[in-house]
mmCIF file of C-alpha atoms and ligand atoms in Angstrom:
data_model
loop_
_atom_site.group_PDB
_atom_site.id
_atom_site.type_symbol
_atom_site.label_atom_id
_atom_site.label_comp_id
_atom_site.label_asym_id
_atom_site.label_seq_id
_atom_site.Cartn_x
_atom_site.Cartn_y
_atom_site.Cartn_z
ATOM 1 C CA MET A 1 -2.055 -9.586 0.976
ATOM 2 C CA ILE A 2 0.791 -7.163 0.265
ATOM 3 C CA PRO A 3 1.601 -7.825 -3.397
ATOM 4 C CA PHE A 4 5.149 -8.062 -4.670
ATOM 5 C CA ASN A 5 4.630 -5.318 -7.238
ATOM 6 C CA ARG A 6 2.127 -2.688 -8.290
ATOM 7 C CA PRO A 7 2.785 -0.565 -11.383
ATOM 8 C CA PRO A 8 3.512 3.082 -10.564
ATOM 9 C CA VAL A 9 0.632 5.541 -11.105
ATOM 10 C CA LEU A 10 0.767 9.233 -10.193
ATOM 11 C CA GLY A 11 -2.737 10.123 -11.366
ATOM 12 C CA THR A 12 -1.731 12.574 -14.105
ATOM 13 C CA GLU A 13 -1.135 9.900 -16.750
ATOM 14 C CA ILE A 14 -4.815 9.535 -17.661
ATOM 15 C CA ASN A 15 -5.079 13.239 -18.544
ATOM 16 C CA TYR A 16 -2.110 13.039 -20.879
ATOM 17 C CA ILE A 17 -3.533 9.947 -22.541
ATOM 18 C CA GLN A 18 -6.848 11.769 -22.975
ATOM 19 C CA ASP A 19 -4.944 14.675 -24.478
ATOM 20 C CA ALA A 20 -3.203 12.423 -27.014
ATOM 21 C CA ILE A 21 -6.575 10.944 -27.989
ATOM 22 C CA SER A 22 -8.316 14.312 -28.348
ATOM 23 C CA LYS A 23 -5.563 15.649 -30.563
ATOM 24 C CA ASP A 24 -5.731 12.620 -32.881
ATOM 25 C CA LYS A 25 -2.067 11.957 -32.163
ATOM 26 C CA LEU A 26 -1.663 8.277 -31.459
ATOM 27 C CA CYS A 27 1.119 6.908 -33.634
ATOM 28 C CA GLY A 28 4.752 6.979 -32.643
ATOM 29 C CA ASP A 29 6.997 10.033 -32.393
ATOM 30 C CA GLY A 30 4.197 12.482 -31.589
ATOM 31 C CA PRO A 31 4.457 15.364 -29.099
ATOM 32 C CA PHE A 32 4.588 13.183 -25.958
ATOM 33 C CA SER A 33 7.323 10.976 -27.428
ATOM 34 C CA LYS A 34 9.346 14.060 -28.284
ATOM 35 C CA SER A 35 8.850 15.520 -24.793
ATOM 36 C CA CYS A 36 9.967 12.280 -23.124
ATOM 37 C CA GLN A 37 13.022 11.962 -25.359
ATOM 38 C CA THR A 38 13.988 15.585 -24.779
ATOM 39 C CA TRP A 39 13.578 15.053 -21.024
ATOM 40 C CA PHE A 40 16.178 12.302 -21.103
ATOM 41 C CA GLU A 41 18.502 14.248 -23.377
ATOM 42 C CA GLU A 42 18.311 17.275 -21.060
ATOM 43 C CA HIS A 43 18.606 15.444 -17.744
ATOM 44 C CA PHE A 44 21.221 12.896 -18.775
ATOM 45 C CA ASP A 45 24.421 13.211 -20.747
ATOM 46 C CA THR A 46 23.441 11.325 -23.905
ATOM 47 C CA ARG A 47 23.622 12.178 -27.615
ATOM 48 C CA LEU A 48 20.211 10.774 -28.540
ATOM 49 C CA ALA A 49 17.330 9.210 -26.604
ATOM 50 C CA LEU A 50 14.778 7.139 -28.543
ATOM 51 C CA LEU A 51 11.663 5.590 -27.018
ATOM 52 C CA THR A 52 11.140 1.930 -27.880
ATOM 53 C CA PRO A 53 8.305 -0.545 -27.247
ATOM 54 C CA SER A 54 10.434 -2.295 -24.566
ATOM 55 C CA CYS A 55 13.958 -2.677 -23.244
ATOM 56 C CA THR A 56 14.022 -5.932 -25.201
ATOM 57 C CA ALA A 57 13.464 -3.908 -28.383
ATOM 58 C CA ALA A 58 16.176 -1.411 -27.389
ATOM 59 C CA LEU A 59 18.624 -4.279 -26.877
ATOM 60 C CA GLU A 60 17.672 -5.716 -30.271
ATOM 61 C CA MET A 61 18.322 -2.311 -31.838
ATOM 62 C CA ALA A 62 21.704 -2.197 -30.101
ATOM 63 C CA ALA A 63 22.666 -5.565 -31.582
ATOM 64 C CA ILE A 64 21.710 -4.336 -35.071
ATOM 65 C CA LEU A 65 23.630 -1.067 -34.602
ATOM 66 C CA LEU A 66 26.745 -2.950 -33.505
ATOM 67 C CA ASP A 67 26.482 -5.055 -36.676
ATOM 68 C CA ILE A 68 26.583 -8.276 -34.705
ATOM 69 C CA LYS A 69 27.097 -11.190 -37.119
ATOM 70 C CA PRO A 70 26.933 -14.974 -36.784
ATOM 71 C CA ASP A 71 29.836 -16.318 -34.723
ATOM 72 C CA ASP A 72 30.586 -13.005 -33.061
ATOM 73 C CA GLU A 73 30.947 -13.359 -29.315
ATOM 74 C CA VAL A 74 29.268 -11.162 -26.720
ATOM 75 C CA ILE A 75 30.233 -11.205 -23.050
ATOM 76 C CA MET A 76 27.529 -10.734 -20.402
ATOM 77 C CA PRO A 77 26.531 -12.111 -17.010
ATOM 78 C CA SER A 78 24.515 -15.323 -16.868
ATOM 79 C CA TYR A 79 22.550 -13.818 -14.007
ATOM 80 C CA THR A 80 20.205 -11.628 -16.057
ATOM 81 C CA PHE A 81 16.893 -11.517 -17.891
ATOM 82 C CA VAL A 82 16.628 -13.505 -21.158
ATOM 83 C CA SER A 83 16.347 -10.396 -23.336
ATOM 84 C CA THR A 84 19.931 -9.337 -22.595
ATOM 85 C CA SER A 85 21.021 -12.499 -24.336
ATOM 86 C CA ASN A 86 18.262 -13.028 -26.918
ATOM 87 C CA ALA A 87 18.861 -9.682 -28.604
ATOM 88 C CA PHE A 88 22.354 -10.783 -29.629
ATOM 89 C CA VAL A 89 21.439 -14.427 -30.293
ATOM 90 C CA LEU A 90 18.860 -13.155 -32.808
ATOM 91 C CA ARG A 91 21.780 -11.795 -34.859
ATOM 92 C CA GLY A 92 23.634 -15.105 -34.598
ATOM 93 C CA ALA A 93 26.055 -14.261 -31.804
ATOM 94 C CA LYS A 94 27.440 -16.749 -29.344
ATOM 95 C CA ILE A 95 27.025 -15.672 -25.743
ATOM 96 C CA VAL A 96 29.978 -15.958 -23.403
ATOM 97 C CA PHE A 97 28.681 -15.833 -19.861
ATOM 98 C CA ALA A 98 30.796 -14.250 -17.152
ATOM 99 C CA ASP A 99 30.504 -14.912 -13.445
ATOM 100 C CA ILE A 100 29.071 -12.290 -11.078
ATOM 101 C CA ARG A 101 30.394 -10.595 -7.968
ATOM 102 C CA PRO A 102 28.610 -11.886 -4.887
ATOM 103 C CA ASP A 103 28.325 -8.421 -3.330
ATOM 104 C CA THR A 104 26.349 -6.644 -6.086
ATOM 105 C CA MET A 105 25.301 -9.607 -8.275
ATOM 106 C CA ASN A 106 26.805 -7.649 -11.189
ATOM 107 C CA ILE A 107 29.251 -8.978 -13.781
ATOM 108 C CA ASP A 108 32.655 -9.493 -12.162
ATOM 109 C CA GLU A 109 34.831 -6.987 -13.998
ATOM 110 C CA THR A 110 37.986 -8.883 -13.023
ATOM 111 C CA LYS A 111 36.797 -11.962 -14.901
ATOM 112 C CA ILE A 112 35.975 -10.296 -18.230
ATOM 113 C CA GLU A 113 39.388 -9.953 -19.833
ATOM 114 C CA SER A 114 40.189 -13.685 -19.805
ATOM 115 C CA LEU A 115 36.994 -14.339 -21.797
ATOM 116 C CA ILE A 116 37.941 -12.064 -24.691
ATOM 117 C CA THR A 117 38.878 -13.757 -27.979
ATOM 118 C CA GLU A 118 39.357 -12.542 -31.552
ATOM 119 C CA LYS A 119 35.632 -13.018 -32.060
ATOM 120 C CA THR A 120 34.513 -10.836 -29.165
ATOM 121 C CA LYS A 121 32.519 -7.791 -30.265
ATOM 122 C CA ALA A 122 30.837 -6.438 -27.177
ATOM 123 C CA ILE A 123 30.483 -6.471 -23.420
ATOM 124 C CA VAL A 124 26.989 -6.118 -21.968
ATOM 125 C CA PRO A 125 27.045 -5.146 -18.287
ATOM 126 C CA VAL A 126 23.692 -5.420 -16.496
ATOM 127 C CA HIS A 127 23.173 -3.018 -13.591
ATOM 128 C CA TYR A 128 21.387 -5.377 -11.237
ATOM 129 C CA ALA A 129 18.910 -3.766 -8.851
ATOM 130 C CA GLY A 130 19.893 -0.371 -10.242
ATOM 131 C CA VAL A 131 23.356 -0.638 -8.657
ATOM 132 C CA ALA A 132 26.116 0.133 -11.142
ATOM 133 C CA CYS A 133 28.664 -2.329 -12.469
ATOM 134 C CA GLU A 134 32.322 -1.271 -12.116
ATOM 135 C CA MET A 135 32.106 0.816 -15.288
ATOM 136 C CA ASP A 136 35.556 2.445 -15.276
ATOM 137 C CA THR A 137 37.220 -0.955 -15.427
ATOM 138 C CA ILE A 138 34.751 -2.260 -18.014
ATOM 139 C CA MET A 139 35.236 0.780 -20.276
ATOM 140 C CA GLN A 140 39.021 0.464 -19.972
ATOM 141 C CA ILE A 141 38.925 -3.208 -20.964
ATOM 142 C CA ALA A 142 36.638 -2.365 -23.902
ATOM 143 C CA ALA A 143 38.939 0.435 -25.106
ATOM 144 C CA LYS A 144 42.024 -1.759 -24.820
ATOM 145 C CA HIS A 145 40.458 -4.563 -26.905
ATOM 146 C CA ASP A 146 38.423 -2.350 -29.228
ATOM 147 C CA LEU A 147 35.034 -3.626 -28.052
ATOM 148 C CA TYR A 148 31.669 -1.974 -27.693
ATOM 149 C CA VAL A 149 29.808 -1.671 -24.407
ATOM 150 C CA VAL A 150 26.007 -1.888 -24.298
ATOM 151 C CA GLU A 151 24.613 -1.183 -20.840
ATOM 152 C CA ASP A 152 21.508 -3.122 -19.917
ATOM 153 C CA ALA A 153 20.244 -0.419 -17.572
ATOM 154 C CA ALA A 154 16.673 -1.745 -17.570
ATOM 155 C CA GLN A 155 16.649 -1.448 -13.780
ATOM 156 C CA GLY A 156 18.916 1.584 -13.558
ATOM 157 C CA VAL A 157 16.857 4.631 -14.559
ATOM 158 C CA MET A 158 17.901 7.517 -12.235
ATOM 159 C CA SER A 159 20.889 5.624 -10.796
ATOM 160 C CA THR A 160 24.426 6.929 -11.193
ATOM 161 C CA TYR A 161 28.021 5.723 -11.206
ATOM 162 C CA LYS A 162 30.564 8.384 -10.221
ATOM 163 C CA GLY A 163 27.875 10.965 -10.952
ATOM 164 C CA LYS A 164 27.070 9.637 -14.440
ATOM 165 C CA ALA A 165 23.605 8.290 -15.177
ATOM 166 C CA LEU A 166 23.542 4.548 -15.830
ATOM 167 C CA GLY A 167 22.898 3.916 -19.501
ATOM 168 C CA THR A 168 24.971 6.935 -20.563
ATOM 169 C CA ILE A 169 28.433 5.472 -19.922
ATOM 170 C CA GLY A 170 28.707 2.727 -22.559
ATOM 171 C CA HIS A 171 28.417 3.301 -26.318
ATOM 172 C CA ILE A 172 24.731 2.440 -26.055
ATOM 173 C CA GLY A 173 22.368 2.103 -23.084
ATOM 174 C CA CYS A 174 18.945 0.479 -22.732
ATOM 175 C CA TYR A 175 16.145 1.299 -20.256
ATOM 176 C CA SER A 176 12.926 -0.520 -19.455
ATOM 177 C CA PHE A 177 9.570 1.058 -18.668
ATOM 178 C CA HIS A 178 7.884 -2.266 -17.954
ATOM 179 C CA ALA A 179 5.216 -2.321 -15.229
ATOM 180 C CA THR A 180 7.692 -3.907 -12.795
ATOM 181 C CA LYS A 181 10.303 -1.171 -13.198
ATOM 182 C CA ASN A 182 10.620 2.195 -11.384
ATOM 183 C CA TYR A 183 8.900 4.130 -14.185
ATOM 184 C CA THR A 184 6.462 2.673 -16.682
ATOM 185 C CA SER A 185 5.012 3.782 -19.980
ATOM 186 C CA GLY A 186 1.751 2.053 -19.232
ATOM 187 C CA GLY A 187 2.940 -1.512 -18.747
ATOM 188 C CA GLU A 188 5.491 -1.961 -21.523
ATOM 189 C CA GLY A 189 8.148 0.335 -22.903
ATOM 190 C CA GLY A 190 11.810 1.172 -23.160
ATOM 191 C CA LEU A 191 14.433 3.638 -24.278
ATOM 192 C CA LEU A 192 17.580 3.453 -26.365
ATOM 193 C CA LEU A 193 20.343 5.823 -25.281
ATOM 194 C CA VAL A 194 22.801 6.476 -28.076
ATOM 195 C CA ASN A 195 25.909 7.854 -26.402
ATOM 196 C CA ASP A 196 28.331 7.461 -29.275
ATOM 197 C CA GLU A 197 27.682 9.882 -32.135
ATOM 198 C CA LYS A 198 28.623 7.263 -34.717
ATOM 199 C CA PHE A 199 25.397 5.308 -34.057
ATOM 200 C CA ALA A 200 23.004 8.262 -33.969
ATOM 201 C CA LYS A 201 21.974 8.533 -37.616
ATOM 202 C CA ARG A 202 21.581 4.811 -38.121
ATOM 203 C CA ALA A 203 19.646 4.396 -34.862
ATOM 204 C CA GLU A 204 16.821 6.558 -36.236
ATOM 205 C CA ILE A 205 16.796 4.558 -39.476
ATOM 206 C CA VAL A 206 16.778 1.133 -37.782
ATOM 207 C CA ARG A 207 13.945 2.309 -35.533
ATOM 208 C CA GLU A 208 11.873 3.511 -38.533
ATOM 209 C CA LYS A 209 11.740 0.111 -40.265
ATOM 210 C CA GLY A 210 15.036 0.751 -42.060
ATOM 211 C CA THR A 211 13.829 3.958 -43.707
ATOM 212 C CA ASP A 212 15.100 7.533 -43.561
ATOM 213 C CA ARG A 213 11.656 8.737 -42.519
ATOM 214 C CA SER A 214 12.923 10.790 -39.551
ATOM 215 C CA LEU A 215 15.134 12.806 -41.916
ATOM 216 C CA PHE A 216 12.112 13.273 -44.188
ATOM 217 C CA PHE A 217 10.030 14.640 -41.292
ATOM 218 C CA ARG A 218 12.793 17.077 -40.477
ATOM 219 C CA GLY A 219 12.815 18.179 -44.126
ATOM 220 C CA MET A 220 16.334 16.881 -44.689
ATOM 221 C CA VAL A 221 15.412 14.564 -47.606
ATOM 222 C CA ASP A 222 12.560 15.102 -50.081
ATOM 223 C CA LYS A 223 11.214 11.546 -49.978
ATOM 224 C CA TYR A 224 11.863 8.636 -47.704
ATOM 225 C CA SER A 225 12.820 5.143 -48.734
ATOM 226 C CA TRP A 226 14.204 1.828 -47.550
ATOM 227 C CA VAL A 227 17.902 2.342 -46.834
ATOM 228 C CA ASP A 228 18.958 -0.219 -44.208
ATOM 229 C CA LEU A 229 17.993 -3.113 -41.970
ATOM 230 C CA GLY A 230 15.294 -2.175 -39.489
ATOM 231 C CA SER A 231 12.035 -2.948 -37.779
ATOM 232 C CA SER A 232 9.158 -1.218 -36.013
ATOM 233 C CA PHE A 233 10.762 0.079 -32.842
ATOM 234 C CA LEU A 234 8.356 2.956 -32.068
ATOM 235 C CA PRO A 235 5.977 2.881 -29.128
ATOM 236 C CA SER A 236 2.559 4.507 -29.477
ATOM 237 C CA GLU A 237 1.795 7.996 -28.156
ATOM 238 C CA ILE A 238 -0.471 6.409 -25.532
ATOM 239 C CA GLN A 239 2.630 4.838 -23.999
ATOM 240 C CA ALA A 240 4.594 8.078 -24.242
ATOM 241 C CA ALA A 241 1.700 10.037 -22.675
ATOM 242 C CA TYR A 242 1.694 7.684 -19.688
ATOM 243 C CA LEU A 243 5.459 7.976 -19.373
ATOM 244 C CA TRP A 244 5.306 11.774 -19.506
ATOM 245 C CA GLY A 245 3.234 11.783 -16.324
ATOM 246 C CA GLN A 246 5.819 9.537 -14.691
ATOM 247 C CA LEU A 247 8.773 11.689 -15.759
ATOM 248 C CA GLU A 248 7.167 14.792 -14.304
ATOM 249 C CA GLY A 249 7.054 12.902 -11.007
ATOM 250 C CA ALA A 250 10.415 11.195 -11.432
ATOM 251 C CA GLU A 251 11.953 12.720 -8.302
ATOM 252 C CA GLN A 252 8.844 12.033 -6.251
ATOM 253 C CA ILE A 253 8.908 8.360 -7.237
ATOM 254 C CA ASN A 254 12.654 8.082 -6.642
ATOM 255 C CA THR A 255 12.523 9.740 -3.229
ATOM 256 C CA HIS A 256 9.703 7.526 -2.014
ATOM 257 C CA ARG A 257 11.390 4.339 -3.219
ATOM 258 C CA LEU A 258 14.643 5.334 -1.498
ATOM 259 C CA THR A 259 12.740 5.951 1.739
ATOM 260 C CA LEU A 260 11.203 2.475 1.536
ATOM 261 C CA TRP A 261 14.606 0.955 0.763
ATOM 262 C CA LEU A 262 16.193 2.608 3.808
ATOM 263 C CA THR A 263 13.278 1.523 5.973
ATOM 264 C CA TYR A 264 13.907 -2.092 4.974
ATOM 265 C CA TYR A 265 17.625 -1.657 5.548
ATOM 266 C CA GLU A 266 17.235 -0.145 9.017
ATOM 267 C CA GLY A 267 14.590 -2.701 9.948
ATOM 268 C CA LEU A 268 16.721 -5.687 8.963
ATOM 269 C CA LYS A 269 20.302 -4.712 9.723
ATOM 270 C CA ALA A 270 20.211 -6.252 13.195
ATOM 271 C CA LEU A 271 19.513 -9.617 11.540
ATOM 272 C CA GLU A 272 22.512 -9.093 9.298
ATOM 273 C CA SER A 273 24.741 -8.261 12.266
ATOM 274 C CA LYS A 274 23.663 -11.533 13.820
ATOM 275 C CA GLY A 275 24.706 -13.332 10.615
ATOM 276 C CA LEU A 276 21.161 -14.545 9.914
ATOM 277 C CA LEU A 277 20.807 -13.019 6.444
ATOM 278 C CA GLU A 278 22.588 -10.704 4.031
ATOM 279 C CA LEU A 279 21.422 -7.307 2.827
ATOM 280 C CA PRO A 280 22.218 -5.590 -0.511
ATOM 281 C CA LYS A 281 25.643 -3.950 -0.876
ATOM 282 C CA VAL A 282 26.002 -0.622 -2.661
ATOM 283 C CA PRO A 283 29.602 0.318 -3.590
ATOM 284 C CA GLU A 284 30.730 3.831 -2.710
ATOM 285 C CA ASP A 285 30.739 5.178 -6.283
ATOM 286 C CA CYS A 286 27.134 4.145 -6.883
ATOM 287 C CA LYS A 287 23.934 6.037 -6.194
ATOM 288 C CA HIS A 288 21.077 3.653 -6.717
ATOM 289 C CA ASN A 289 17.380 4.116 -7.436
ATOM 290 C CA ALA A 290 15.916 1.598 -4.988
ATOM 291 C CA HIS A 291 14.749 -0.552 -7.846
ATOM 292 C CA MET A 292 14.758 -3.575 -5.642
ATOM 293 C CA PHE A 293 15.136 -4.634 -2.045
ATOM 294 C CA TYR A 294 16.337 -8.179 -1.606
ATOM 295 C CA ILE A 295 17.689 -10.325 1.171
ATOM 296 C CA LYS A 296 19.941 -13.326 0.825
ATOM 297 C CA CYS A 297 19.030 -16.459 2.736
ATOM 298 C CA GLN A 298 21.557 -19.133 3.646
ATOM 299 C CA ASP A 299 20.595 -21.432 0.780
ATOM 300 C CA LEU A 300 17.781 -22.649 -1.475
ATOM 301 C CA ALA A 301 16.047 -24.658 1.262
ATOM 302 C CA GLU A 302 15.905 -21.724 3.632
ATOM 303 C CA ARG A 303 14.676 -19.487 0.829
ATOM 304 C CA GLN A 304 11.787 -21.834 0.093
ATOM 305 C CA ALA A 305 10.808 -21.924 3.745
ATOM 306 C CA PHE A 306 11.041 -18.133 3.918
ATOM 307 C CA ILE A 307 8.830 -17.565 0.870
ATOM 308 C CA SER A 308 6.156 -19.924 2.272
ATOM 309 C CA TYR A 309 6.319 -18.281 5.674
ATOM 310 C CA MET A 310 5.920 -14.810 4.181
ATOM 311 C CA LYS A 311 2.943 -16.020 2.157
ATOM 312 C CA GLU A 312 1.290 -17.142 5.397
ATOM 313 C CA GLN A 313 1.994 -13.642 6.720
ATOM 314 C CA GLN A 314 0.175 -12.216 3.650
ATOM 315 C CA VAL A 315 3.343 -10.922 2.014
ATOM 316 C CA GLN A 316 4.135 -11.847 -1.566
ATOM 317 C CA THR A 317 7.856 -12.203 -2.303
ATOM 318 C CA ALA A 318 9.650 -13.258 -5.479
ATOM 319 C CA PHE A 319 12.916 -14.650 -6.759
ATOM 320 C CA HIS A 320 14.613 -14.692 -10.166
ATOM 321 C CA TYR A 321 16.649 -15.423 -12.415
ATOM 322 C CA VAL A 322 17.431 -18.998 -13.313
ATOM 323 C CA PRO A 323 20.990 -18.345 -14.569
ATOM 324 C CA LEU A 324 20.868 -18.282 -18.361
ATOM 325 C CA HIS A 325 23.807 -20.651 -18.853
ATOM 326 C CA SER A 326 21.857 -23.440 -17.166
ATOM 327 C CA SER A 327 18.615 -22.890 -19.138
ATOM 328 C CA SER A 328 18.012 -24.982 -22.252
ATOM 329 C CA ALA A 329 18.407 -22.076 -24.710
ATOM 330 C CA GLY A 330 21.417 -20.841 -22.776
ATOM 331 C CA ILE A 331 23.100 -24.205 -23.265
ATOM 332 C CA ASP A 332 22.421 -23.979 -27.023
ATOM 333 C CA PHE A 333 23.499 -20.379 -27.516
ATOM 334 C CA GLY A 334 26.036 -19.751 -24.802
ATOM 335 C CA LEU A 335 28.959 -20.984 -22.832
ATOM 336 C CA MET A 336 30.075 -20.592 -19.242
ATOM 337 C CA ASP A 337 33.264 -21.936 -17.728
ATOM 338 C CA ASP A 338 33.470 -20.280 -14.356
ATOM 339 C CA ASP A 339 30.371 -20.462 -12.174
ATOM 340 C CA THR A 340 31.853 -19.710 -8.781
ATOM 341 C CA TYR A 341 29.058 -17.424 -7.598
ATOM 342 C CA THR A 342 26.291 -17.190 -10.219
ATOM 343 C CA THR A 343 24.251 -20.287 -9.340
ATOM 344 C CA ILE A 344 24.943 -20.378 -5.643
ATOM 345 C CA GLU A 345 24.176 -16.694 -5.047
ATOM 346 C CA SER A 346 21.111 -16.657 -7.308
ATOM 347 C CA GLU A 347 19.579 -19.424 -5.200
ATOM 348 C CA ARG A 348 19.819 -17.285 -2.066
ATOM 349 C CA ILE A 349 18.013 -14.175 -3.275
ATOM 350 C CA VAL A 350 14.469 -13.212 -2.295
ATOM 351 C CA ARG A 351 12.967 -9.922 -3.468
ATOM 352 C CA LEU A 352 10.655 -8.076 -1.118
ATOM 353 C CA PRO A 353 7.672 -5.891 -2.123
ATOM 354 C CA MET A 354 8.938 -2.581 -3.557
ATOM 355 C CA TYR A 355 6.719 -0.166 -5.449
ATOM 356 C CA PHE A 356 5.638 3.466 -5.424
ATOM 357 C CA SER A 357 2.299 2.941 -3.667
ATOM 358 C CA LEU A 358 3.848 0.789 -0.921
ATOM 359 C CA GLU A 359 3.813 2.544 2.439
ATOM 360 C CA LYS A 360 6.470 2.852 5.089
ATOM 361 C CA THR A 361 4.147 1.291 7.667
ATOM 362 C CA GLU A 362 3.740 -1.728 5.385
ATOM 363 C CA VAL A 363 7.514 -2.044 5.087
ATOM 364 C CA ASN A 364 7.815 -1.938 8.869
ATOM 365 C CA SER A 365 5.265 -4.723 9.225
ATOM 366 C CA ILE A 366 7.044 -6.785 6.517
ATOM 367 C CA CYS A 367 10.278 -6.346 8.510
ATOM 368 C CA GLN A 368 8.506 -7.631 11.636
ATOM 369 C CA SER A 369 7.438 -10.770 9.777
ATOM 370 C CA ILE A 370 10.995 -11.283 8.505
ATOM 371 C CA ILE A 371 12.394 -10.866 12.012
ATOM 372 C CA SER A 372 9.929 -13.402 13.382
ATOM 373 C CA PHE A 373 10.984 -15.898 10.681
ATOM 374 C CA PHE A 374 14.693 -15.588 11.385
ATOM 375 C CA LEU A 375 14.414 -15.457 15.189
ATOM 376 C CA LYS A 376 11.907 -18.310 15.492
HETATM 377 C C1 PLP B 1 13.147 -5.919 -17.257
HETATM 378 C C2 PLP B 1 14.468 -6.235 -17.841
HETATM 379 C C3 PLP B 1 14.647 -6.376 -19.223
HETATM 380 C C4 PLP B 1 13.506 -6.381 -20.195
HETATM 381 O O1 PLP B 1 12.748 -5.238 -20.192
HETATM 382 P P1 PLP B 1 11.415 -5.163 -21.093
HETATM 383 O O2 PLP B 1 11.114 -3.712 -21.108
HETATM 384 O O3 PLP B 1 10.380 -5.972 -20.385
HETATM 385 O O4 PLP B 1 11.722 -5.695 -22.432
HETATM 386 C C5 PLP B 1 15.908 -6.586 -19.703
HETATM 387 N N1 PLP B 1 16.972 -6.678 -18.872
HETATM 388 C C6 PLP B 1 16.839 -6.559 -17.542
HETATM 389 C C7 PLP B 1 18.044 -6.653 -16.669
HETATM 390 C C8 PLP B 1 15.582 -6.346 -16.982
HETATM 391 O O5 PLP B 1 15.448 -6.254 -15.652
#
């Protein structure tokens, strides 16, 4: 069986973990955490990078930093993971779901402005499959209406939009290092990218349980105390040590994933020309990170048949998300008026195996199975 996902491992991670153990450095913000954070600050144009236990935690920090209050409204796509929404619901916000574009499955930037009210505080674009949302338009809308932009770039590490790294364009960006993402910090993990200086000081406080402990460690205050709202948003050094191994091999992982992605694309484009399926679309301004390779079937029924067929061929495939506006919590906490594409397009998607240890020969054989399904 070719599994749908395997977490990325380069082989160096175990040595770094051993190193953290031998040096008695296991709690958060040790040497590996600092190295990882510096790596992001040096490679990407961001003011401050802070490791978190997950992307979910980074999103929750973002909602605290934006001072989201009950009855505030936050605009985001319905086609996303629950955490995008939950983080803001936890602060009492109402979620206003926007429709997606059928080509990229990203929030439709042309449909955002009509959803803005006096209560709107933020827009949360989600870069689906590591392919950027139309950020210039989104940032212009935000500036015009005085709104914040939090990028859910969980899937977008190493992707760019007009040369800018995803996660560094909005006021705040959030990455995931979960085992299913391109880079992992040992199964769970995330990063908060603070791009707007005004959030930098408070971000460190919120992350340190609402204390000014980071200032204390830097010798900038003589004792630390409780100064603000906060929680425990530090991952352990074991997680950071694992991630450090992955960051050293970041290009290697990215290059291999892109090769696999292109192999799928080349192997399946004849089926697309025949109108039998649809392949992912990457707009010109976007460089993606091959987070995902998906195909779109005609409809739900064909997708079910396809998934069963692939299982018989020993290939595990997957689909997601049930649009949030149609889930029971989504009905309670959110609202969606225009669902032209979200439901219909989400029912067509099937994700194919895509991970660092997958081989090109395996991708070629998966393509053969797909061809035999569609040409049967
Ligand atoms: C994976 C994912 C998350 C959650 O990431 P965790 O690190 O598991 O908390 C959030 N949003 C999107 C779009 C994701 O793909």
